[in-house]
Amino acid sequence: MGMFDEVRSVSKPQHKRNKPKGKQRGKFSQETIRAIYSRDNGRCVKCGTSRNLETIPHHITYRSQLGKGEKRNGCVICIPCHRWVHDGQLGPNGEPSAEGRYWFEHWRDENLDENGDMRNDTI
């Protein structure tokens, strides 16, 4: 009998992961999505429309750049404004495509506190 003829199975450990899988890292939870939509009153923060909204909030700091799935890193955005940020299209008022990403970073810094809530002085 050879050494590979006997099967010595070992049960899989039952502990949880220390870190989420790469695919899950930086995603918004359902609770965070609801909080972002509530904070932004269900309107695009750039153009103010409540039509053609993305179902998932926009990551201001992209997940690929280690942007977290936190309330402060998300905002409600419509599909045309989202294309402005990602696809190189002109903005809703004819803004150059290169400004899209930076507009949202500036919006976050000017309007949100460290918890992702609207600052009292901007309401």
Coordinates of N, CA, C and O in Angstrom, one line a residue:
M1 N 0.8 -1.2 0.0 CA 0.0 0.0 0.0 C 0.9 1.2 0.0 O 1.8 1.4 0.8
G2 N 0.6 2.2 -0.9 CA 1.4 3.4 -1.0 C 1.0 4.5 -0.1 O -0.1 4.4 0.6
M3 N 1.8 5.5 0.1 CA 1.4 6.6 1.0 C 0.2 7.4 0.6 O -0.3 8.1 1.4
F4 N -0.2 7.4 -0.7 CA -1.3 8.2 -1.1 C -2.6 7.4 -1.2 O -3.6 7.9 -1.6
D5 N -2.6 6.2 -0.8 CA -3.8 5.3 -0.8 C -4.7 5.6 0.3 O -5.9 5.4 0.2
E6 N -4.2 6.2 1.4 CA -5.1 6.4 2.6 C -5.5 7.9 2.6 O -4.7 8.8 2.3
V7 N -6.8 8.2 2.8 CA -7.3 9.6 2.8 C -7.4 10.0 4.2 O -8.0 9.3 5.1
R8 N -6.8 11.1 4.5 CA -6.9 11.7 5.9 C -7.5 13.1 5.8 O -6.9 14.1 5.7
S9 N -8.8 13.1 5.8 CA -9.5 14.3 5.6 C -9.5 15.2 6.9 O -9.5 14.7 8.0
V10 N -9.4 16.5 6.7 CA -9.4 17.4 7.8 C -10.6 18.4 7.5 O -10.8 18.9 6.4
S11 N -11.3 18.6 8.6 CA -12.5 19.5 8.4 C -12.0 20.9 8.3 O -11.0 21.3 8.8
K12 N -12.8 21.7 7.6 CA -12.5 23.1 7.3 C -12.7 23.9 8.6 O -13.7 23.7 9.3
P13 N -11.8 24.8 8.8 CA -11.9 25.6 10.1 C -13.2 26.5 10.0 O -13.6 26.9 9.0
Q14 N -13.8 26.7 11.2 CA -15.1 27.4 11.3 C -14.9 28.9 11.6 O -15.9 29.5 11.9
H15 N -13.7 29.4 11.6 CA -13.5 30.8 12.0 C -13.9 31.7 10.9 O -13.9 31.3 9.7
K16 N -14.2 33.0 11.2 CA -14.5 34.0 10.2 C -13.2 34.6 9.6 O -12.2 34.5 10.2
R17 N -13.3 35.2 8.5 CA -12.2 35.9 7.8 C -11.8 37.1 8.7 O -12.6 37.8 9.2
N18 N -10.5 37.4 8.7 CA -10.0 38.6 9.3 C -10.3 39.8 8.5 O -10.7 40.9 9.0
K19 N -10.2 39.7 7.2 CA -10.5 40.8 6.2 C -11.5 40.3 5.2 O -11.5 39.1 4.9
P20 N -12.4 41.2 4.7 CA -13.3 40.8 3.7 C -12.5 40.4 2.4 O -11.4 40.9 2.2
K21 N -13.2 39.6 1.6 CA -12.6 39.2 0.3 C -12.4 40.5 -0.5 O -13.1 41.5 -0.3
G22 N -11.5 40.5 -1.4 CA -11.2 41.7 -2.2 C -12.4 42.2 -3.0 O -12.6 43.4 -3.1
K23 N -13.3 41.4 -3.4 CA -14.5 41.8 -4.1 C -15.4 42.5 -3.2 O -16.2 43.4 -3.7
Q24 N -15.4 42.2 -1.9 CA -16.4 42.8 -1.0 C -15.8 44.1 -0.3 O -16.5 44.9 0.2
R25 N -14.5 44.3 -0.4 CA -13.8 45.4 0.3 C -14.3 46.7 -0.3 O -14.3 46.9 -1.6
G26 N -14.7 47.6 0.5 CA -15.1 49.0 0.0 C -16.6 49.1 -0.5 O -17.0 50.2 -0.8
K27 N -17.3 48.0 -0.4 CA -18.7 48.1 -0.9 C -19.6 48.7 0.2 O -19.3 48.6 1.4
F28 N -20.6 49.4 -0.2 CA -21.6 50.0 0.8 C -22.5 48.9 1.3 O -23.1 48.1 0.5
S29 N -22.8 48.9 2.6 CA -23.8 48.0 3.1 C -25.2 48.6 2.8 O -25.3 49.8 2.5
Q30 N -26.2 47.8 2.9 CA -27.6 48.3 2.7 C -27.9 49.4 3.7 O -28.6 50.4 3.3
E31 N -27.5 49.3 4.9 CA -27.7 50.4 5.9 C -27.0 51.7 5.5 O -27.6 52.8 5.6
T32 N -25.8 51.6 5.0 CA -25.1 52.8 4.6 C -25.8 53.4 3.3 O -25.9 54.6 3.2
I33 N -26.2 52.6 2.4 CA -26.9 53.1 1.2 C -28.1 53.9 1.6 O -28.4 55.0 1.1
R34 N -28.9 53.3 2.5 CA -30.1 54.0 3.0 C -29.8 55.3 3.7 O -30.5 56.4 3.4
A35 N -28.7 55.3 4.5 CA -28.3 56.6 5.1 C -27.8 57.6 4.1 O -28.1 58.8 4.3
I36 N -27.1 57.2 3.1 CA -26.7 58.2 2.1 C -27.9 58.8 1.3 O -28.0 60.0 1.1
Y37 N -28.8 57.9 0.9 CA -30.0 58.4 0.2 C -30.8 59.3 1.1 O -31.4 60.3 0.6
S38 N -30.9 59.0 2.3 CA -31.7 59.9 3.3 C -31.0 61.2 3.4 O -31.6 62.3 3.4
R39 N -29.6 61.2 3.6 CA -28.9 62.5 3.8 C -29.0 63.4 2.5 O -29.2 64.6 2.7
D40 N -29.0 62.8 1.4 CA -29.0 63.5 0.1 C -30.4 63.7 -0.4 O -30.6 64.2 -1.5
N41 N -31.4 63.4 0.4 CA -32.8 63.6 0.0 C -33.2 62.9 -1.3 O -34.1 63.4 -2.0
G42 N -32.5 61.8 -1.6 CA -32.9 61.1 -2.8 C -32.7 61.9 -4.1 O -33.4 61.7 -5.1
R43 N -31.7 62.8 -4.1 CA -31.4 63.7 -5.3 C -30.0 63.6 -5.6 O -29.1 63.5 -4.7
C44 N -29.6 63.8 -6.8 CA -28.2 63.9 -7.3 C -27.6 65.1 -6.6 O -28.2 66.2 -6.7
V45 N -26.5 65.0 -6.0 CA -25.8 66.1 -5.3 C -25.2 67.1 -6.3 O -25.0 68.2 -5.9
K46 N -25.0 66.7 -7.6 CA -24.5 67.7 -8.6 C -25.6 68.5 -9.2 O -25.6 69.7 -9.2
C47 N -26.6 67.8 -9.8 CA -27.6 68.5 -10.6 C -28.9 68.7 -9.9 O -29.8 69.4 -10.4
G48 N -29.1 67.9 -8.8 CA -30.3 68.1 -8.1 C -31.5 67.2 -8.6 O -32.6 67.3 -8.0
T49 N -31.4 66.5 -9.6 CA -32.5 65.7 -10.1 C -32.8 64.5 -9.3 O -31.9 64.0 -8.6
S50 N -34.1 64.1 -9.3 CA -34.4 62.8 -8.6 C -34.8 61.7 -9.6 O -35.2 60.7 -9.3
R51 N -34.5 62.0 -10.9 CA -34.7 61.0 -12.0 C -33.4 60.3 -12.4 O -32.4 60.9 -12.3
N52 N -33.5 59.1 -12.9 CA -32.4 58.4 -13.4 C -31.2 58.2 -12.4 O -30.1 58.4 -12.8
L53 N -31.6 58.0 -11.2 CA -30.5 57.9 -10.1 C -29.9 56.5 -10.2 O -30.6 55.5 -10.5
E54 N -28.6 56.4 -9.9 CA -27.9 55.1 -9.7 C -28.5 54.5 -8.5 O -28.8 55.1 -7.5
T55 N -28.6 53.1 -8.5 CA -29.1 52.4 -7.3 C -28.1 52.3 -6.2 O -28.4 52.2 -5.1
I56 N -26.8 52.3 -6.6 CA -25.7 52.3 -5.6 C -25.1 53.7 -5.6 O -24.8 54.3 -6.7
P57 N -24.8 54.2 -4.4 CA -24.2 55.5 -4.4 C -22.8 55.6 -5.0 O -22.2 54.5 -5.1
H58 N -22.4 56.7 -5.5 CA -21.1 56.9 -6.1 C -20.0 56.9 -5.0 O -20.2 57.6 -4.0
H59 N -18.9 56.2 -5.3 CA -17.8 56.2 -4.4 C -17.0 57.5 -4.8 O -16.5 57.6 -5.9
I60 N -16.8 58.4 -3.9 CA -16.1 59.6 -4.1 C -14.6 59.3 -4.3 O -14.0 59.7 -5.2
T61 N -14.1 58.6 -3.3 CA -12.7 58.0 -3.5 C -13.0 56.6 -4.0 O -13.6 55.8 -3.4
Y62 N -12.5 56.3 -5.2 CA -12.8 55.1 -5.9 C -12.3 53.9 -5.1 O -11.3 53.9 -4.4
R63 N -13.1 52.8 -5.2 CA -12.7 51.5 -4.5 C -11.3 51.1 -4.9 O -10.5 50.5 -4.2
S64 N -11.0 51.3 -6.2 CA -9.7 50.9 -6.7 C -8.5 51.7 -6.1 O -7.4 51.3 -6.1
Q65 N -8.9 52.8 -5.4 CA -7.9 53.6 -4.7 C -8.1 53.5 -3.2 O -7.8 54.4 -2.5
L66 N -8.7 52.3 -2.8 CA -8.9 52.0 -1.4 C -10.0 52.9 -0.8 O -10.0 53.1 0.4
G67 N -10.9 53.4 -1.6 CA -12.1 54.1 -1.0 C -12.9 53.1 -0.2 O -13.2 52.0 -0.6
K68 N -13.4 53.6 1.0 CA -14.1 52.7 1.8 C -15.6 52.8 1.6 O -16.1 53.8 1.0
G69 N -16.4 51.9 2.0 CA -17.8 51.9 1.9 C -18.5 52.6 3.1 O -19.4 52.0 3.7
E70 N -18.0 53.8 3.4 CA -18.5 54.6 4.5 C -19.4 55.7 4.0 O -19.3 56.1 2.8
K71 N -20.3 56.2 4.8 CA -21.2 57.2 4.5 C -20.5 58.5 3.9 O -21.0 59.1 3.0
R72 N -19.4 58.8 4.5 CA -18.6 60.0 4.0 C -18.1 59.8 2.6 O -17.8 60.8 1.9
N73 N -17.9 58.6 2.2 CA -17.3 58.4 0.9 C -18.4 58.1 -0.2 O -18.0 57.8 -1.3
G74 N -19.6 58.3 0.1 CA -20.7 58.1 -0.9 C -21.6 59.3 -1.1 O -21.7 60.1 -0.2
C75 N -22.2 59.3 -2.3 CA -23.2 60.4 -2.6 C -24.2 59.8 -3.6 O -23.8 59.0 -4.4
V76 N -25.4 60.4 -3.6 CA -26.4 60.0 -4.6 C -26.0 60.7 -5.9 O -25.6 61.9 -5.9
I77 N -26.1 60.0 -7.0 CA -25.7 60.6 -8.3 C -26.6 60.0 -9.4 O -27.0 58.9 -9.3
C78 N -26.9 60.9 -10.3 CA -27.7 60.4 -11.5 C -26.8 59.8 -12.5 O -25.6 60.0 -12.5
I79 N -27.4 59.1 -13.5 CA -26.6 58.4 -14.5 C -25.8 59.4 -15.4 O -24.6 59.2 -15.6
P80 N -26.4 60.5 -15.8 CA -25.6 61.4 -16.6 C -24.4 62.0 -15.9 O -23.3 62.2 -16.4
C81 N -24.6 62.4 -14.6 CA -23.5 62.9 -13.8 C -22.5 61.8 -13.6 O -21.3 62.1 -13.5
H82 N -22.9 60.6 -13.4 CA -22.0 59.5 -13.2 C -21.1 59.3 -14.5 O -19.9 59.0 -14.4
R83 N -21.7 59.4 -15.6 CA -21.0 59.3 -16.9 C -20.0 60.4 -17.0 O -18.9 60.3 -17.6
W84 N -20.3 61.6 -16.5 CA -19.4 62.7 -16.5 C -18.1 62.4 -15.7 O -17.0 62.6 -16.1
V85 N -18.3 61.7 -14.5 CA -17.2 61.4 -13.7 C -16.3 60.3 -14.3 O -15.1 60.3 -14.3
H86 N -17.0 59.2 -14.8 CA -16.2 58.0 -15.2 C -15.9 57.9 -16.7 O -14.9 57.3 -17.1
D87 N -16.8 58.4 -17.6 CA -16.8 58.0 -19.0 C -16.2 59.1 -19.9 O -16.3 59.0 -21.1
G88 N -15.8 60.2 -19.3 CA -15.2 61.3 -20.2 C -16.2 62.1 -20.9 O -15.9 62.8 -21.9
Q89 N -17.5 62.1 -20.5 CA -18.5 63.0 -21.1 C -18.5 64.3 -20.4 O -18.0 64.5 -19.3
L90 N -19.1 65.3 -21.1 CA -19.2 66.6 -20.5 C -20.2 66.6 -19.4 O -21.1 65.8 -19.3
G91 N -20.0 67.5 -18.4 CA -20.9 67.6 -17.3 C -22.2 68.1 -17.6 O -22.5 68.6 -18.7
P92 N -23.1 68.2 -16.6 CA -24.5 68.6 -16.9 C -24.6 70.1 -17.3 O -25.5 70.4 -18.0
N93 N -23.6 70.9 -17.0 CA -23.6 72.3 -17.4 C -22.5 72.5 -18.4 O -22.0 73.6 -18.5
G94 N -22.0 71.5 -19.1 CA -20.9 71.6 -20.1 C -19.5 71.6 -19.5 O -18.6 71.9 -20.2
E95 N -19.4 71.2 -18.2 CA -18.1 71.1 -17.6 C -17.2 70.1 -18.3 O -17.7 69.1 -18.7
P96 N -15.9 70.3 -18.3 CA -15.0 69.4 -18.9 C -15.0 68.1 -18.1 O -15.1 68.1 -16.9
S97 N -14.8 67.0 -18.7 CA -14.8 65.7 -18.1 C -13.8 65.5 -17.0 O -14.0 64.8 -16.0
A98 N -12.6 66.2 -17.2 CA -11.5 66.0 -16.2 C -11.9 66.6 -14.8 O -11.3 66.3 -13.8
E99 N -12.9 67.5 -14.8 CA -13.3 68.1 -13.5 C -14.2 67.3 -12.7 O -14.4 67.6 -11.5
G100 N -14.8 66.3 -13.3 CA -15.9 65.5 -12.6 C -15.5 64.9 -11.2 O -16.1 65.2 -10.2
R101 N -14.4 64.2 -11.3 CA -13.9 63.5 -10.0 C -13.6 64.5 -8.9 O -14.0 64.4 -7.8
Y102 N -13.0 65.6 -9.3 CA -12.5 66.6 -8.3 C -13.7 67.4 -7.8 O -13.7 67.9 -6.6
W103 N -14.8 67.6 -8.6 CA -16.0 68.3 -8.1 C -16.5 67.5 -6.9 O -16.9 68.2 -5.9
F104 N -16.6 66.2 -7.0 CA -17.2 65.4 -5.9 C -16.3 65.4 -4.7 O -16.8 65.4 -3.5
E105 N -15.0 65.4 -4.8 CA -14.1 65.5 -3.7 C -14.3 66.8 -3.0 O -14.3 66.9 -1.8
H106 N -14.4 67.9 -3.8 CA -14.6 69.2 -3.2 C -15.9 69.3 -2.5 O -16.0 69.8 -1.4
W107 N -16.9 68.7 -3.1 CA -18.3 68.7 -2.5 C -18.2 68.0 -1.1 O -18.8 68.5 -0.2
R108 N -17.6 66.9 -1.1 CA -17.5 66.1 0.2 C -16.8 67.0 1.3 O -17.2 67.1 2.4
D109 N -15.6 67.6 0.9 CA -14.8 68.3 1.9 C -15.6 69.6 2.4 O -15.4 69.9 3.5
E110 N -16.4 70.2 1.5 CA -17.1 71.4 1.9 C -18.4 71.1 2.6 O -18.8 71.9 3.4
N111 N -19.1 70.0 2.4 CA -20.4 69.8 2.9 C -20.6 68.7 3.9 O -21.6 68.7 4.6
L112 N -19.6 67.8 4.1 CA -19.8 66.7 5.0 C -18.8 66.7 6.1 O -17.7 67.1 6.0
D113 N -19.3 66.3 7.3 CA -18.4 66.3 8.5 C -17.7 64.9 8.5 O -17.9 64.1 7.5
E114 N -17.0 64.6 9.5 CA -16.2 63.4 9.5 C -17.0 62.1 9.6 O -16.5 61.1 9.3
N115 N -18.3 62.2 10.0 CA -19.2 61.1 10.0 C -19.9 60.9 8.7 O -20.7 59.9 8.6
G116 N -19.8 61.8 7.8 CA -20.6 61.7 6.6 C -21.9 62.4 6.6 O -22.7 62.3 5.7
D117 N -22.2 63.1 7.7 CA -23.5 63.9 7.8 C -23.2 65.3 7.2 O -22.1 65.8 7.2
M118 N -24.3 66.0 6.8 CA -24.2 67.3 6.3 C -23.8 68.2 7.5 O -24.3 68.1 8.6
R119 N -22.9 69.1 7.2 CA -22.5 70.1 8.2 C -23.6 71.1 8.5 O -24.4 71.4 7.6
N120 N -23.7 71.5 9.7 CA -24.8 72.4 10.1 C -24.7 73.8 9.4 O -25.7 74.4 9.1
D121 N -23.5 74.2 9.0 CA -23.3 75.5 8.4 C -23.6 75.4 6.9 O -23.7 76.4 6.2
T122 N -23.9 74.2 6.3 CA -24.2 74.1 4.9 C -25.7 73.8 4.6 O -26.1 73.7 3.4
I123 N -26.5 73.6 5.6 CA -27.9 73.3 5.4 C -28.7 74.5 5.1 O -28.5 75.6 5.4

